[in-house]
PDB file of C-alpha atoms in Angstrom:
ATOM      1  CA  MET A   6     176.777  47.616 106.001  1.00 42.00           C
ATOM      2  CA  ALA A   7     177.171  45.146 102.972  1.00 43.00           C
ATOM      3  CA  ILE A   8     181.127  45.723 103.105  1.00 45.00           C
ATOM      4  CA  SER A   9     181.134  45.228 106.752  1.00 49.00           C
ATOM      5  CA  VAL A  10     179.409  41.797 106.372  1.00 43.00           C
ATOM      6  CA  VAL A  11     181.626  40.684 103.649  1.00 44.00           C
ATOM      7  CA  GLU A  12     184.823  41.495 105.741  1.00 50.00           C
ATOM      8  CA  ARG A  13     183.582  39.768 108.702  1.00 52.00           C
ATOM      9  CA  ALA A  14     183.046  36.704 106.559  1.00 46.00           C
ATOM     10  CA  LEU A  15     186.444  37.043 104.980  1.00 46.00           C
ATOM     11  CA  ARG A  16     188.211  37.135 108.484  1.00 53.00           C
ATOM     12  CA  HIS A  17     187.382  33.231 108.794  1.00 60.00           C
ATOM     13  CA  ASP A  18     190.071  32.779 106.021  1.00 64.00           C
ATOM     14  CA  ARG A  19     191.174  29.373 107.019  1.00 69.00           C
ATOM     15  CA  VAL A  20     187.320  28.026 106.876  1.00 76.00           C
ATOM     16  CA  LEU A  21     186.846  29.731 103.611  1.00 78.00           C
ATOM     17  CA  VAL A  22     190.049  28.339 102.051  1.00 78.00           C
ATOM     18  CA  ALA A  23     189.529  24.867 103.441  1.00 82.00           C
ATOM     19  CA  SER A  24     186.099  25.080 102.257  1.00 84.00           C
ATOM     20  CA  ALA A  25     187.206  26.150  98.615  1.00 86.00           C
ATOM     21  CA  LEU A  26     189.608  23.440  98.506  1.00 89.00           C
ATOM     22  CA  VAL A  27     187.027  20.721  99.380  1.00 90.00           C
ATOM     23  CA  PHE A  28     184.559  22.250  96.898  1.00 92.00           C
ATOM     24  CA  VAL A  29     187.210  21.962  94.167  1.00 92.00           C
ATOM     25  CA  LEU A  30     188.365  18.548  95.064  1.00 93.00           C
ATOM     26  CA  ILE A  31     184.682  17.189  95.242  1.00 94.00           C
ATOM     27  CA  LEU A  32     184.161  18.650  91.627  1.00 94.00           C
ATOM     28  CA  CYS A  33     187.320  17.101  90.396  1.00 93.00           C
ATOM     29  CA  TRP A  34     186.660  13.671  91.825  1.00 93.00           C
ATOM     30  CA  ALA A  35     182.940  13.771  90.752  1.00 92.00           C
ATOM     31  CA  TYR A  36     184.412  14.485  87.171  1.00 91.00           C
ATOM     32  CA  LEU A  37     186.723  11.640  87.322  1.00 90.00           C
ATOM     33  CA  LEU A  38     184.068   9.293  88.939  1.00 87.00           C
ATOM     34  CA  SER A  39     181.606  10.042  86.294  1.00 85.00           C
ATOM     35  CA  GLY A  40     184.251   9.303  83.420  1.00 73.00           C
ATOM     36  CA  ALA A  41     183.264  12.801  81.900  1.00 52.00           C
ATOM     37  CA  GLY A  42     185.444  13.597  79.003  1.00 47.00           C
ATOM     38  CA  VAL A  43     187.210  10.133  79.011  1.00 51.00           C
ATOM     39  CA  MET A  44     184.446   7.640  77.744  1.00 50.00           C
ATOM     40  CA  THR A  45     182.712   9.884  75.363  1.00 45.00           C
ATOM     41  CA  GLY A  46     183.728   8.825  71.696  1.00 42.00           C
ATOM     42  CA  MET A  47     185.585   5.679  72.915  1.00 47.00           C
ATOM     43  CA  ALA A  48     183.132   3.222  72.725  1.00 41.00           C
ATOM     44  CA  ASP A  49     182.678   1.420  69.304  1.00 41.00           C
ATOM     45  CA  GLY A  50     179.610  -0.621  70.268  1.00 39.00           C
ATOM     46  CA  MET A  51     181.735  -3.833  70.586  1.00 40.00           C
ATOM     47  CA  GLY A  52     183.932  -2.733  73.350  1.00 48.00           C
ATOM     48  CA  MET A  53     186.619  -0.120  73.645  1.00 54.00           C
ATOM     49  CA  ALA A  54     188.656   1.490  70.794  1.00 58.00           C
ATOM     50  CA  PRO A  55     190.848   4.336  70.559  1.00 60.00           C
ATOM     51  CA  VAL A  56     189.737   7.221  68.462  1.00 70.00           C
ATOM     52  CA  ALA A  57     191.299   9.661  66.095  1.00 79.00           C
ATOM     53  CA  TRP A  58     193.325  12.529  67.638  1.00 86.00           C
ATOM     54  CA  THR A  59     191.379  15.493  66.402  1.00 90.00           C
ATOM     55  CA  PRO A  60     191.942  18.745  68.208  1.00 91.00           C
ATOM     56  CA  ALA A  61     188.613  18.197  70.123  1.00 90.00           C
ATOM     57  CA  HIS A  62     189.982  14.845  71.368  1.00 89.00           C
ATOM     58  CA  ALA A  63     193.374  16.248  72.226  1.00 93.00           C
ATOM     59  CA  LEU A  64     191.559  19.208  74.401  1.00 94.00           C
ATOM     60  CA  MET A  65     189.452  16.664  76.202  1.00 91.00           C
ATOM     61  CA  MET A  66     192.453  14.661  76.896  1.00 93.00           C
ATOM     62  CA  PHE A  67     194.153  17.768  78.306  1.00 96.00           C
ATOM     63  CA  VAL A  68     191.152  18.661  80.384  1.00 94.00           C
ATOM     64  CA  MET A  69     191.064  15.233  81.965  1.00 93.00           C
ATOM     65  CA  TRP A  70     194.714  15.205  82.827  1.00 95.00           C
ATOM     66  CA  ALA A  71     194.529  18.750  84.454  1.00 96.00           C
ATOM     67  CA  ILE A  72     191.455  17.836  86.420  1.00 95.00           C
ATOM     68  CA  MET A  73     193.053  14.620  87.471  1.00 95.00           C
ATOM     69  CA  MET A  74     196.204  16.345  88.473  1.00 96.00           C
ATOM     70  CA  VAL A  75     194.399  18.842  90.576  1.00 95.00           C
ATOM     71  CA  ALA A  76     192.421  16.042  92.234  1.00 94.00           C
ATOM     72  CA  MET A  77     195.562  14.206  93.203  1.00 95.00           C
ATOM     73  CA  MET A  78     197.931  16.929  94.019  1.00 94.00           C
ATOM     74  CA  LEU A  79     195.791  19.651  95.733  1.00 92.00           C
ATOM     75  CA  PRO A  80     195.357  17.770  99.067  1.00 91.00           C
ATOM     76  CA  GLY A  81     199.045  17.538  99.589  1.00 90.00           C
ATOM     77  CA  ALA A  82     199.306  21.320  98.897  1.00 91.00           C
ATOM     78  CA  ALA A  83     196.575  22.264 101.406  1.00 89.00           C
ATOM     79  CA  PRO A  84     199.065  22.996 104.285  1.00 88.00           C
ATOM     80  CA  MET A  85     200.907  25.394 102.112  1.00 90.00           C
ATOM     81  CA  LEU A  86     197.880  27.046 100.964  1.00 89.00           C
ATOM     82  CA  LEU A  87     196.411  27.472 104.426  1.00 86.00           C
ATOM     83  CA  LEU A  88     199.854  28.839 105.605  1.00 86.00           C
ATOM     84  CA  PHE A  89     199.980  31.249 102.751  1.00 86.00           C
ATOM     85  CA  SER A  90     196.563  32.547 103.380  1.00 84.00           C
ATOM     86  CA  SER A  91     197.167  33.050 107.137  1.00 80.00           C
ATOM     87  CA  VAL A  92     200.373  35.055 106.401  1.00 81.00           C
ATOM     88  CA  ALA A  93     198.747  37.129 103.553  1.00 78.00           C
ATOM     89  CA  ARG A  94     195.790  37.933 105.985  1.00 76.00           C
ATOM     90  CA  ALA A  95     198.365  39.409 108.521  1.00 71.00           C
ATOM     91  CA  ARG A  96     199.722  41.545 105.838  1.00 66.00           C
ATOM     92  CA  GLN A  97     196.882  42.602 103.774  1.00 63.00           C
ATOM     93  CA  SER A  98     193.291  43.512 103.871  1.00 59.00           C
ATOM     94  CA  PRO A  99     190.560  40.554 104.071  1.00 59.00           C
ATOM     95  CA  VAL A 100     189.556  41.097 100.518  1.00 60.00           C
ATOM     96  CA  ARG A 101     193.068  41.413  99.213  1.00 72.00           C
ATOM     97  CA  HIS A 102     194.504  38.335 101.073  1.00 71.00           C
ATOM     98  CA  MET A 103     191.809  36.210  99.571  1.00 79.00           C
ATOM     99  CA  LEU A 104     192.748  37.489  96.038  1.00 86.00           C
ATOM    100  CA  LEU A 105     196.455  36.616  96.681  1.00 86.00           C
ATOM    101  CA  THR A 106     195.611  33.140  97.956  1.00 87.00           C
ATOM    102  CA  GLY A 107     193.636  32.314  94.763  1.00 89.00           C
ATOM    103  CA  THR A 108     196.385  33.676  92.748  1.00 93.00           C
ATOM    104  CA  PHE A 109     199.004  31.520  94.683  1.00 93.00           C
ATOM    105  CA  ALA A 110     196.755  28.475  93.860  1.00 94.00           C
ATOM    106  CA  LEU A 111     196.473  29.461  90.271  1.00 95.00           C
ATOM    107  CA  GLY A 112     200.311  29.465  89.936  1.00 95.00           C
ATOM    108  CA  TYR A 113     200.322  26.054  91.656  1.00 96.00           C
ATOM    109  CA  VAL A 114     197.652  24.679  89.082  1.00 96.00           C
ATOM    110  CA  ALA A 115     199.510  26.309  86.291  1.00 97.00           C
ATOM    111  CA  VAL A 116     202.619  24.140  86.595  1.00 97.00           C
ATOM    112  CA  TRP A 117     200.612  20.839  86.928  1.00 97.00           C
ATOM    113  CA  SER A 118     198.654  22.022  83.693  1.00 97.00           C
ATOM    114  CA  ALA A 119     202.054  22.360  81.931  1.00 97.00           C
ATOM    115  CA  PHE A 120     202.614  18.769  83.001  1.00 97.00           C
ATOM    116  CA  SER A 121     199.285  17.783  81.866  1.00 97.00           C
ATOM    117  CA  LEU A 122     200.051  19.129  78.444  1.00 97.00           C
ATOM    118  CA  ALA A 123     203.285  17.013  78.301  1.00 97.00           C
ATOM    119  CA  ALA A 124     201.502  14.022  79.436  1.00 97.00           C
ATOM    120  CA  VAL A 125     198.855  14.438  76.553  1.00 96.00           C
ATOM    121  CA  ILE A 126     201.706  14.743  74.038  1.00 96.00           C
ATOM    122  CA  LEU A 127     203.549  11.788  75.467  1.00 96.00           C
ATOM    123  CA  GLN A 128     200.051   9.698  75.489  1.00 95.00           C
ATOM    124  CA  PHE A 129     199.686  10.653  71.871  1.00 94.00           C
ATOM    125  CA  GLY A 130     203.253   9.392  70.998  1.00 94.00           C
ATOM    126  CA  LEU A 131     202.528   6.109  72.936  1.00 94.00           C
ATOM    127  CA  GLU A 132     199.137   5.424  71.273  1.00 91.00           C
ATOM    128  CA  ARG A 133     200.731   6.152  67.894  1.00 91.00           C
ATOM    129  CA  ALA A 134     203.412   3.466  68.803  1.00 92.00           C
ATOM    130  CA  ALA A 135     200.720   1.165  69.824  1.00 90.00           C
ATOM    131  CA  LEU A 136     202.115   1.002  73.386  1.00 93.00           C
ATOM    132  CA  LEU A 137     198.768   1.862  75.054  1.00 90.00           C
ATOM    133  CA  SER A 138     195.437   0.132  75.328  1.00 86.00           C
ATOM    134  CA  PRO A 139     192.216   2.048  75.017  1.00 80.00           C
ATOM    135  CA  MET A 140     192.234   2.258  78.832  1.00 79.00           C
ATOM    136  CA  MET A 141     195.543   4.144  78.467  1.00 86.00           C
ATOM    137  CA  GLN A 142     197.485   1.381  80.019  1.00 89.00           C
ATOM    138  CA  ALA A 143     200.864   0.142  78.843  1.00 92.00           C
ATOM    139  CA  THR A 144     200.627  -2.885  76.458  1.00 92.00           C
ATOM    140  CA  SER A 145     204.315  -3.284  76.564  1.00 93.00           C
ATOM    141  CA  THR A 146     205.691  -5.352  79.437  1.00 94.00           C
ATOM    142  CA  LEU A 147     209.205  -4.009  78.628  1.00 95.00           C
ATOM    143  CA  MET A 148     207.776  -0.291  79.070  1.00 95.00           C
ATOM    144  CA  ALA A 149     205.747  -1.348  82.123  1.00 95.00           C
ATOM    145  CA  GLY A 150     208.777  -2.762  83.921  1.00 96.00           C
ATOM    146  CA  ALA A 151     210.929  -0.085  82.877  1.00 96.00           C
ATOM    147  CA  VAL A 152     208.760   2.689  84.147  1.00 97.00           C
ATOM    148  CA  LEU A 153     208.294   0.768  87.325  1.00 97.00           C
ATOM    149  CA  VAL A 154     212.098   0.477  87.920  1.00 97.00           C
ATOM    150  CA  ALA A 155     212.581   4.060  86.896  1.00 97.00           C
ATOM    151  CA  ALA A 156     210.012   5.503  89.231  1.00 97.00           C
ATOM    152  CA  GLY A 157     211.448   3.258  92.140  1.00 97.00           C
ATOM    153  CA  ILE A 158     214.970   4.445  91.575  1.00 97.00           C
ATOM    154  CA  TYR A 159     213.749   8.184  91.277  1.00 97.00           C
ATOM    155  CA  GLN A 160     212.220   7.811  94.813  1.00 97.00           C
ATOM    156  CA  TRP A 161     215.863   7.559  96.329  1.00 97.00           C
ATOM    157  CA  THR A 162     217.539  10.247  94.121  1.00 97.00           C
ATOM    158  CA  PRO A 163     218.692  13.597  95.868  1.00 96.00           C
ATOM    159  CA  LEU A 164     216.323  15.597  93.488  1.00 96.00           C
ATOM    160  CA  LYS A 165     213.420  13.647  94.739  1.00 96.00           C
ATOM    161  CA  GLN A 166     214.448  14.000  98.491  1.00 95.00           C
ATOM    162  CA  ALA A 167     215.124  17.722  98.167  1.00 95.00           C
ATOM    163  CA  CYS A 168     211.796  18.436  96.494  1.00 95.00           C
ATOM    164  CA  LEU A 169     210.099  16.199  99.168  1.00 95.00           C
ATOM    165  CA  ARG A 170     211.590  18.059 101.929  1.00 93.00           C
ATOM    166  CA  HIS A 171     210.328  21.364 100.579  1.00 91.00           C
ATOM    167  CA  CYS A 172     206.896  20.057 100.215  1.00 91.00           C
ATOM    168  CA  ARG A 173     207.116  18.881 103.937  1.00 90.00           C
ATOM    169  CA  SER A 174     208.155  22.429 105.045  1.00 87.00           C
ATOM    170  CA  PRO A 175     205.795  25.002 103.976  1.00 86.00           C
ATOM    171  CA  LEU A 176     206.604  27.450 106.877  1.00 83.00           C
ATOM    172  CA  ASP A 177     210.302  27.703 105.639  1.00 84.00           C
ATOM    173  CA  PHE A 178     209.210  28.468 102.075  1.00 85.00           C
ATOM    174  CA  VAL A 179     206.662  31.082 103.161  1.00 83.00           C
ATOM    175  CA  LEU A 180     208.983  32.730 105.345  1.00 81.00           C
ATOM    176  CA  THR A 181     211.969  32.824 102.923  1.00 84.00           C
ATOM    177  CA  GLN A 182     210.420  33.166  99.434  1.00 82.00           C
ATOM    178  CA  TRP A 183     207.825  35.577 100.347  1.00 85.00           C
ATOM    179  CA  ARG A 184     206.988  37.818  97.205  1.00 85.00           C
ATOM    180  CA  LYS A 185     204.685  41.065  97.200  1.00 84.00           C
ATOM    181  CA  GLY A 186     201.761  41.497  95.043  1.00 85.00           C
ATOM    182  CA  LEU A 187     199.653  39.280  92.697  1.00 88.00           C
ATOM    183  CA  ASP A 188     202.736  38.471  90.521  1.00 91.00           C
ATOM    184  CA  GLY A 189     204.531  37.678  93.692  1.00 90.00           C
ATOM    185  CA  ALA A 190     201.827  35.267  94.631  1.00 91.00           C
ATOM    186  CA  PHE A 191     201.576  33.650  91.321  1.00 95.00           C
ATOM    187  CA  SER A 192     205.417  33.233  91.466  1.00 94.00           C
ATOM    188  CA  MET A 193     205.400  31.574  94.673  1.00 93.00           C
ATOM    189  CA  GLY A 194     202.581  29.389  93.728  1.00 94.00           C
ATOM    190  CA  SER A 195     204.326  28.343  90.461  1.00 96.00           C
ATOM    191  CA  ARG A 196     207.593  27.812  92.473  1.00 95.00           C
ATOM    192  CA  HIS A 197     206.017  25.677  94.960  1.00 94.00           C
ATOM    193  CA  GLY A 198     204.224  23.703  92.210  1.00 95.00           C
ATOM    194  CA  ALA A 199     207.635  23.180  90.667  1.00 96.00           C
ATOM    195  CA  TYR A 200     208.947  21.783  93.668  1.00 95.00           C
ATOM    196  CA  CYS A 201     205.861  19.351  93.982  1.00 96.00           C
ATOM    197  CA  LEU A 202     206.368  18.467  90.192  1.00 97.00           C
ATOM    198  CA  GLY A 203     209.911  17.560  90.896  1.00 96.00           C
ATOM    199  CA  CYS A 204     208.828  15.347  93.860  1.00 95.00           C
ATOM    200  CA  CYS A 205     206.099  13.414  92.126  1.00 95.00           C
ATOM    201  CA  TRP A 206     206.250  13.470  88.364  1.00 96.00           C
ATOM    202  CA  MET A 207     207.703  10.119  88.092  1.00 96.00           C
ATOM    203  CA  LEU A 208     204.844   8.699  90.264  1.00 96.00           C
ATOM    204  CA  MET A 209     202.310  10.313  87.763  1.00 96.00           C
ATOM    205  CA  LEU A 210     203.912   8.508  84.937  1.00 96.00           C
ATOM    206  CA  LEU A 211     202.830   5.164  86.690  1.00 96.00           C
ATOM    207  CA  LEU A 212     199.503   6.110  85.590  1.00 96.00           C
ATOM    208  CA  PHE A 213     200.516   4.720  82.155  1.00 95.00           C
ATOM    209  CA  VAL A 214     201.306   1.452  83.788  1.00 95.00           C
ATOM    210  CA  GLY A 215     198.183   0.837  86.014  1.00 92.00           C
ATOM    211  CA  GLY A 216     195.871   2.679  83.435  1.00 89.00           C
ATOM    212  CA  VAL A 217     195.008   6.390  83.246  1.00 89.00           C
ATOM    213  CA  MET A 218     191.377   5.365  83.391  1.00 84.00           C
ATOM    214  CA  ASN A 219     191.802   3.206  86.461  1.00 88.00           C
ATOM    215  CA  LEU A 220     190.268   5.050  89.332  1.00 89.00           C
ATOM    216  CA  ALA A 221     191.607   2.703  91.957  1.00 90.00           C
ATOM    217  CA  TRP A 222     195.065   3.249  90.627  1.00 93.00           C
ATOM    218  CA  ILE A 223     194.562   7.060  90.676  1.00 93.00           C
ATOM    219  CA  ALA A 224     193.256   7.090  94.204  1.00 93.00           C
ATOM    220  CA  GLY A 225     195.979   4.843  95.282  1.00 95.00           C
ATOM    221  CA  LEU A 226     198.745   7.192  93.887  1.00 96.00           C
ATOM    222  CA  ALA A 227     196.968  10.228  95.208  1.00 95.00           C
ATOM    223  CA  LEU A 228     197.047   8.609  98.813  1.00 95.00           C
ATOM    224  CA  LEU A 229     200.709   7.727  98.410  1.00 95.00           C
ATOM    225  CA  VAL A 230     201.595  11.554  97.396  1.00 95.00           C
ATOM    226  CA  LEU A 231     199.504  12.690 100.416  1.00 94.00           C
ATOM    227  CA  ALA A 232     201.254  10.119 102.847  1.00 95.00           C
ATOM    228  CA  GLU A 233     204.826  11.344 101.602  1.00 95.00           C
ATOM    229  CA  LYS A 234     203.998  14.898 102.252  1.00 93.00           C
ATOM    230  CA  LEU A 235     201.949  14.796 105.409  1.00 92.00           C
ATOM    231  CA  LEU A 236     202.704  11.722 107.487  1.00 92.00           C
ATOM    232  CA  PRO A 237     205.708  12.141 110.065  1.00 92.00           C
ATOM    233  CA  ALA A 238     207.406   9.238 108.520  1.00 93.00           C
ATOM    234  CA  GLY A 239     206.626  10.414 104.925  1.00 92.00           C
ATOM    235  CA  THR A 240     210.138  10.515 103.736  1.00 93.00           C
ATOM    236  CA  TRP A 241     210.485   6.753 104.609  1.00 95.00           C
ATOM    237  CA  VAL A 242     207.235   5.913 102.948  1.00 95.00           C
ATOM    238  CA  GLY A 243     208.585   7.426  99.683  1.00 94.00           C
ATOM    239  CA  ARG A 244     211.769   5.392 100.032  1.00 96.00           C
ATOM    240  CA  ALA A 245     209.873   2.199 100.923  1.00 96.00           C
ATOM    241  CA  THR A 246     207.756   2.800  97.740  1.00 96.00           C
ATOM    242  CA  GLY A 247     210.710   3.013  95.829  1.00 97.00           C
ATOM    243  CA  ALA A 248     212.145  -0.231  96.871  1.00 97.00           C
ATOM    244  CA  VAL A 249     208.840  -1.966  96.361  1.00 97.00           C
ATOM    245  CA  LEU A 250     208.504  -0.399  92.872  1.00 97.00           C
ATOM    246  CA  VAL A 251     211.900  -1.537  91.654  1.00 97.00           C
ATOM    247  CA  LEU A 252     211.384  -5.137  92.940  1.00 97.00           C
ATOM    248  CA  TRP A 253     207.991  -5.020  91.105  1.00 96.00           C
ATOM    249  CA  GLY A 254     209.398  -3.658  88.042  1.00 96.00           C
ATOM    250  CA  GLY A 255     212.223  -6.087  88.167  1.00 95.00           C
ATOM    251  CA  GLY A 256     209.830  -8.860  88.478  1.00 95.00           C
ATOM    252  CA  VAL A 257     207.697  -7.759  85.397  1.00 94.00           C
ATOM    253  CA  LEU A 258     211.144  -7.445  83.473  1.00 94.00           C
ATOM    254  CA  PHE A 259     212.161 -10.873  84.588  1.00 93.00           C
ATOM    255  CA  THR A 260     209.150 -12.447  82.928  1.00 90.00           C
ATOM    256  CA  LEU A 261     210.646 -11.219  79.604  1.00 89.00           C
ATOM    257  CA  LEU A 262     213.770 -13.611  80.042  1.00 78.00           C
TER     258      LEU A 262
END
C-alpha cells in the first residue's frame, strides 16, 4: 500500500520536478538576500574591509559563488530538466526516473560549481592585485571597461550563438544525446551545463563590474540569461545586449583618454 501511494505521487513528475526547482531557487535566493556567507567577517566596525584569505574564507566564497550560479542559471535550465524528466518517465519506473532527473541536475550543477571554483581563484587574484573593492566590484576603470567590451563582443561570436541555440532547443538535445543509466544522466547534465557555460560565462564575469554582492546586478543578469534562453526573440536580445555592452564599455574606456 505504501509503495502504491508513493508511485501514484511520483507519476505527477512535472509537478514534483517543478516544485523541487522552485524550492531550490527559493533557498538560493533567500541565502543571497540574507547575505549569508558574504557579510560575515567583512565588517571592520568602521565600514567594509577585505579579510585574509584563510581556507575557511575561500570555502565561504566558493559556497557563495556556487549558490549564486544555481540561483541565476537554474531557471533557464528548467525546460530542459522538465523535458528530460518526461522522457525518462516514459522509459523508466516512477522511482527510477526521478533519480535520473536528480542526477541530470547534479551534472548540470557540477559544471557551474567548477566555474565557481575558477571564479573564486580569479577573485583571489584580483583582490591580491587591489583591483576589487570589499564589495567585490572592479576598482579599475580600465578593467571594468575591458570586461564590458569583451562581454559585448562575445555575445556576437559563433561560439556564443551555437551554445545559445543548444540551450534554446532542449528537445533536439534530449532526442539526439540520450544516454542510459545514472552515469548517462550525469553525462547529459554536465554536457548541457557545458553548453550553458559556453553561452553565459562572460556575462557572469560582469559580476566583477557591477559588484558580486550587488543583488540588483545579480538579478538583472539572471533575467537577461532567462530572456536569452526562453523568449522567442532571445537570440536578438543577446545580440542587442552585446551592442549595448560594447558601447557602455567603450564609453567607460573613453573616460581614460
